[in-house]
Short mmCIF file of C-alpha atoms in Angstrom, two decimals:
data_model
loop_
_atom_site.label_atom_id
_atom_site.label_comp_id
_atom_site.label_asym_id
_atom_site.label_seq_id
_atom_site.Cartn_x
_atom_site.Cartn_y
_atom_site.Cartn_z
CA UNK A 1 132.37 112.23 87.97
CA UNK A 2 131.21 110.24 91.03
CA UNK A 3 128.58 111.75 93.22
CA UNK A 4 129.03 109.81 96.45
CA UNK A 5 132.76 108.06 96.56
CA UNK A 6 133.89 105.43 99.12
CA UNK A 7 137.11 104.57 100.30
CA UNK A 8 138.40 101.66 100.78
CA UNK A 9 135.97 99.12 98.16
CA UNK A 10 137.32 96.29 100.16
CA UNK A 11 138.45 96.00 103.84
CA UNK A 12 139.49 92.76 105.25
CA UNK A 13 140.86 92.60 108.96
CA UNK A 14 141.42 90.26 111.61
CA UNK A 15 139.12 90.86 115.10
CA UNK A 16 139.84 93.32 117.62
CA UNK A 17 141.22 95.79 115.27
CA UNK A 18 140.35 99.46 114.21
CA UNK A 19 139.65 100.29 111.18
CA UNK A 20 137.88 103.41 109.02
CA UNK A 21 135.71 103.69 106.00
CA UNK A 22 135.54 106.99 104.10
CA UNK A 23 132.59 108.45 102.45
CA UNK A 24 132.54 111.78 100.16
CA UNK A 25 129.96 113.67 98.20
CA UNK A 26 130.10 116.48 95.57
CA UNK A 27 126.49 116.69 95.12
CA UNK A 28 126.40 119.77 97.33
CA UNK A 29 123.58 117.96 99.56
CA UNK A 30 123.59 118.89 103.39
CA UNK A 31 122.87 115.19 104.77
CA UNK A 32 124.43 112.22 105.24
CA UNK A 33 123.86 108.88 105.92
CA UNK A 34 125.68 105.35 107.18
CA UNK A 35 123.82 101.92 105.78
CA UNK A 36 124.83 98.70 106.92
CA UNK A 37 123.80 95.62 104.34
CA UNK A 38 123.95 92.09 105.99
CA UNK A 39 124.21 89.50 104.24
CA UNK A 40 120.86 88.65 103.68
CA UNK A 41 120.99 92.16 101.66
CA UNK A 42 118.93 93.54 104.59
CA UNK A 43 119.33 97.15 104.92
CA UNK A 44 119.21 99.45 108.29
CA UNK A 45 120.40 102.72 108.33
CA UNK A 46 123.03 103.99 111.42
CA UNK A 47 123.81 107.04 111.64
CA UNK A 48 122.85 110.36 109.74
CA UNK A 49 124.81 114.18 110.14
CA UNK A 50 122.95 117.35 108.93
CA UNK A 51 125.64 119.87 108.33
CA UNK A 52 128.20 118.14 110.74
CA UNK A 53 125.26 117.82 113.01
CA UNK A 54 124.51 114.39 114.37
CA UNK A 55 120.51 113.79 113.72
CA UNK A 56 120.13 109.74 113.56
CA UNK A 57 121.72 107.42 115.88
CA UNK A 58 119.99 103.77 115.86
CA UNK A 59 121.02 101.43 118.27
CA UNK A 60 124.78 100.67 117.00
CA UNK A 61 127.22 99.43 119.29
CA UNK A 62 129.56 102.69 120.62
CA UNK A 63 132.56 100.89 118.91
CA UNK A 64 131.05 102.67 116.08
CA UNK A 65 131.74 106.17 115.33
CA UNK A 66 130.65 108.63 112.72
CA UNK A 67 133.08 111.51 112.19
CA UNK A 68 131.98 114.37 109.58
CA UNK A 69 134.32 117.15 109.40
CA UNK A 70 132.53 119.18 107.03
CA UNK A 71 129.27 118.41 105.19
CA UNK A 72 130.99 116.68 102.30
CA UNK A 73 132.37 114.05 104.43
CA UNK A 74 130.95 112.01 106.69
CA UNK A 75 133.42 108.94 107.66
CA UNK A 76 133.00 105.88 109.80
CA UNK A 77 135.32 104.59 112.47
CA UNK A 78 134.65 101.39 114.14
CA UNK A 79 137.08 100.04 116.79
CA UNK A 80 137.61 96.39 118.29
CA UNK A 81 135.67 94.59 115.38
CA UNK A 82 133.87 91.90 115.87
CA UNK A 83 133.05 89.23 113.52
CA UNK A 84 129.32 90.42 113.21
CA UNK A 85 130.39 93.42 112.10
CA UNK A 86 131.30 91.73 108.83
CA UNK A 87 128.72 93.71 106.11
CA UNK A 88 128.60 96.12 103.04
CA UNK A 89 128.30 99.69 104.65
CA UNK A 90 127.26 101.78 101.81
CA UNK A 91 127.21 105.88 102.70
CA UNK A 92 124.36 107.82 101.31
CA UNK A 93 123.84 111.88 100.86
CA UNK A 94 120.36 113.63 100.22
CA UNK A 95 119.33 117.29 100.47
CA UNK A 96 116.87 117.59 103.21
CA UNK A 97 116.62 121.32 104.22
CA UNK A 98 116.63 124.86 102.68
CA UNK A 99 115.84 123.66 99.33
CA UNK A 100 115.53 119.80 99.90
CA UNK A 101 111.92 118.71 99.71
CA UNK A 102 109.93 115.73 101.14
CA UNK A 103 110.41 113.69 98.47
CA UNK A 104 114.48 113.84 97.87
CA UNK A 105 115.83 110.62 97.71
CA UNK A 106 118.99 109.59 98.49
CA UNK A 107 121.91 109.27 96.48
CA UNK A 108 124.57 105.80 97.58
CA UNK A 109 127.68 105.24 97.38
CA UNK A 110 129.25 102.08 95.68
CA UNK A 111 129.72 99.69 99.15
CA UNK A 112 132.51 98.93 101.35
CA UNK A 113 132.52 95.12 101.67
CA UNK A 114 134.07 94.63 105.57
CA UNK A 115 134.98 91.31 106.31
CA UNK A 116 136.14 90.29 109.58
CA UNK A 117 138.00 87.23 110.25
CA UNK B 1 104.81 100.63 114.00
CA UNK B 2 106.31 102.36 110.84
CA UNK B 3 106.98 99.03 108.15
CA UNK B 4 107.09 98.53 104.79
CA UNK B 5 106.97 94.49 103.57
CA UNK B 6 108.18 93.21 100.12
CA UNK B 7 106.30 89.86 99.70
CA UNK B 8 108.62 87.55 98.19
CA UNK B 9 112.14 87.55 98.84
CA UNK B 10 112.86 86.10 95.01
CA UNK B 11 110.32 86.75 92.30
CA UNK B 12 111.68 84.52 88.70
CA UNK B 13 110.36 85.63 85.21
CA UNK B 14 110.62 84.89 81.51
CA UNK B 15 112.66 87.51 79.60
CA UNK B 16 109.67 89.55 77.66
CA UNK B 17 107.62 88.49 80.83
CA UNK B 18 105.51 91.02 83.01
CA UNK B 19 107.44 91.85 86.18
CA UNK B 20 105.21 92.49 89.42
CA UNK B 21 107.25 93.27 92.62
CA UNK B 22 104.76 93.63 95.70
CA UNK B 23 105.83 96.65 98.22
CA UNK B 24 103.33 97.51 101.06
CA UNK B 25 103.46 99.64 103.76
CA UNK B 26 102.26 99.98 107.39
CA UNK B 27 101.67 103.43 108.49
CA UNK B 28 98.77 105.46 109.54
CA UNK B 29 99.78 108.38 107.05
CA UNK B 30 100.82 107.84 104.01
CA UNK B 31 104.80 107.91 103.75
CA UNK B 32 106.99 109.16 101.17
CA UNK B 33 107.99 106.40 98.95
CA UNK B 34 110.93 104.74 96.65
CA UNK B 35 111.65 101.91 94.70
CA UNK B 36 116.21 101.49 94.22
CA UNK B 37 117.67 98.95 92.26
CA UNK B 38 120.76 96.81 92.88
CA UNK B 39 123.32 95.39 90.64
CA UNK B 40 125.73 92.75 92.05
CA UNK B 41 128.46 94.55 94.18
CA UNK B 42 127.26 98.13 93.64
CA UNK B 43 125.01 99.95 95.48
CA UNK B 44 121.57 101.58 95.54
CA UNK B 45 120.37 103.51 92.32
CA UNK B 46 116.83 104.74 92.17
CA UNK B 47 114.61 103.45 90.08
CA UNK B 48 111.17 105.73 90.99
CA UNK B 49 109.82 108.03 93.56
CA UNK B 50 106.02 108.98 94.77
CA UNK B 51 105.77 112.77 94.87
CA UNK B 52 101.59 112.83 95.34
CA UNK B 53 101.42 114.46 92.05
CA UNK B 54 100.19 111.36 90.24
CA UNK B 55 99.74 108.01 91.85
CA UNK B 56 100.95 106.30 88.28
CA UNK B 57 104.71 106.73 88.53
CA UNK B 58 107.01 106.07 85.69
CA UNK B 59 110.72 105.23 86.32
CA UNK B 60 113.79 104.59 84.43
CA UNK B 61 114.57 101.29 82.60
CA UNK B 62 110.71 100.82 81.56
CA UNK B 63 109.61 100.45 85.39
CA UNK B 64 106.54 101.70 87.12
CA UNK B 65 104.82 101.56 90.07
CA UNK B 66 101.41 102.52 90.72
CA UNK B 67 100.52 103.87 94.54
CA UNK B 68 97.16 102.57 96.19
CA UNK B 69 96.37 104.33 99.48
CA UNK B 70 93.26 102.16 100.08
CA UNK B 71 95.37 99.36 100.04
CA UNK B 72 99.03 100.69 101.36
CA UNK B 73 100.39 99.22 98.60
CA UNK B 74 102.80 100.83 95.81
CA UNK B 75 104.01 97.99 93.67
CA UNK B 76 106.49 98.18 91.21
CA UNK B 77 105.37 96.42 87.44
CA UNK B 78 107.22 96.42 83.95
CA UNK B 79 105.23 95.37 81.08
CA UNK B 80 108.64 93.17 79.55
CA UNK B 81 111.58 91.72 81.28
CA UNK B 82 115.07 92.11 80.25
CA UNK B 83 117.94 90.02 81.41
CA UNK B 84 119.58 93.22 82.55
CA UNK B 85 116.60 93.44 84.67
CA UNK B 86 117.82 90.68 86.92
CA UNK B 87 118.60 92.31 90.05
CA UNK B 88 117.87 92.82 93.84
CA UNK B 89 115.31 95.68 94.57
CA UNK B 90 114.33 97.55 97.01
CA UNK B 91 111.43 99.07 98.52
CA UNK B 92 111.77 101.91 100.92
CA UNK B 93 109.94 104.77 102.59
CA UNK B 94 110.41 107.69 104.83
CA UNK B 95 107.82 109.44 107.25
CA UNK B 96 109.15 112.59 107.79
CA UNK B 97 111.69 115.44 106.58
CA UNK B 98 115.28 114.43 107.00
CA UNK B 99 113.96 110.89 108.36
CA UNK B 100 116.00 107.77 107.50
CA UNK B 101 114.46 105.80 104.94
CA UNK B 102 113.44 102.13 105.94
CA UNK B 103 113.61 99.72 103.75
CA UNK B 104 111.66 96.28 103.03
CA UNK B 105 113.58 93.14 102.97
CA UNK B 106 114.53 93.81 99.20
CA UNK B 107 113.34 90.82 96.42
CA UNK B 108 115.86 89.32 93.70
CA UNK B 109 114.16 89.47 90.60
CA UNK B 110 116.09 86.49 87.67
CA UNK B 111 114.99 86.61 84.09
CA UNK B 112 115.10 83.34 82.07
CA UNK B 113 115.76 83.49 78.75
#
């Protein structure tokens, strides 16, 4: 039984488009995060939501935006892509609070590979 | 500035070899700290955490990593390679409760047979 699922694996799109990555977890945890992977394999987180609450923004460009309807789901919409946006995103979940301690790790999803052309 | 630094971006062994992957941290308190593992195309599986309670940490798949305040340094070892062992990993940390984790530059670790 997957713990953190993402839809679609593979996502390949010409520039300028819109496009949306999902990202579930059944782990019960109450945070979640957005990765991107370059391809170096260098890792930098984007976004995180508490509880549908937005708690980590890093400097992403505002064509990006995190949508998390309930605390199972956070998804990622990105409009106008760009060629540099071309990456594995890979979503994450951890418990943090009431419960969560210090030293929870978090738990990844399998990748989206986004390639822009 | 919050860091953490892999030293060597590609670290080969012999299968039955020791494996040493360096991971050190900049930080004036200590952070909280993880070692992940990646296969080709999948993603992130831990491998080891520091929870204070020892500073000898024992993961799965044989691996363990030993953390060294005096020296910022929690590096992760296994006495005997496997070629299943070949893999990127990744250092990471976190400073605070709900903080992101940061994560060093990762190292791809081949075993020859």
């Amino acid at each position: 039984d997957t713990a953190v699922s993402q839809t679609p694996k593979y996502l390949v799109t010409q520039m300028g488009n819109d496009k949306s990555i999902k990202c579930e977890q059944n782990l019960g945890h109450d945070t979640m995060y957005w990765y991107k992977q370059d391809s170096k394999k260098f890792l930098k987180i984007m976004f995180s939501y508490n509880n549908k609450e937005l708690i980590i923004n890093e400097t992403v460009p505002n064509r990006f935006s995190p949508k998390s309807p309930d605390k199972a789901h956070l998804n990622l919409h990105i409009n106008s892509l760009e060629l540099g946006d071309s990456a594995v995103y890979f979503c994450a979940s951890s418990q943090e609070r009431a419960g969560g301690g210090l030293y929870n790790e978090q738990f990844f999803g399998p990748g989206t590979r986004l390639t822009v052309l | 500035a919050q860091s953490v630094t892999q030293l060597g971006s590609h670290v080969s062994v012999s299968e039955g070899a020791l494996v040493l992957l360096r991971c050190n941290y900049s930080s004036s308190v200590p952070p909280y700290l993880f070692w992940y593992v990646q296969y080709p195309n999948q993603g992130l599986q831990l491998l080891l955490k520091y929870t204070s309670a020892a500073t000898l940490v024992k993961g799965i798949n044989g691996f363990e990593a030993e953390f060294k305040k005096s020296e910022t340094s929690f590096h992760l070892t296994k006495p005997s390679a496997h070629m299943s062992d070949a893999a990127e990993y990744f250092c990471a940390v976190k400073f605070n409760q709900g903080g992101k984790l940061i994560f060093g530059q990762g190292t791809e670790l081949s075993v020859k047979p």
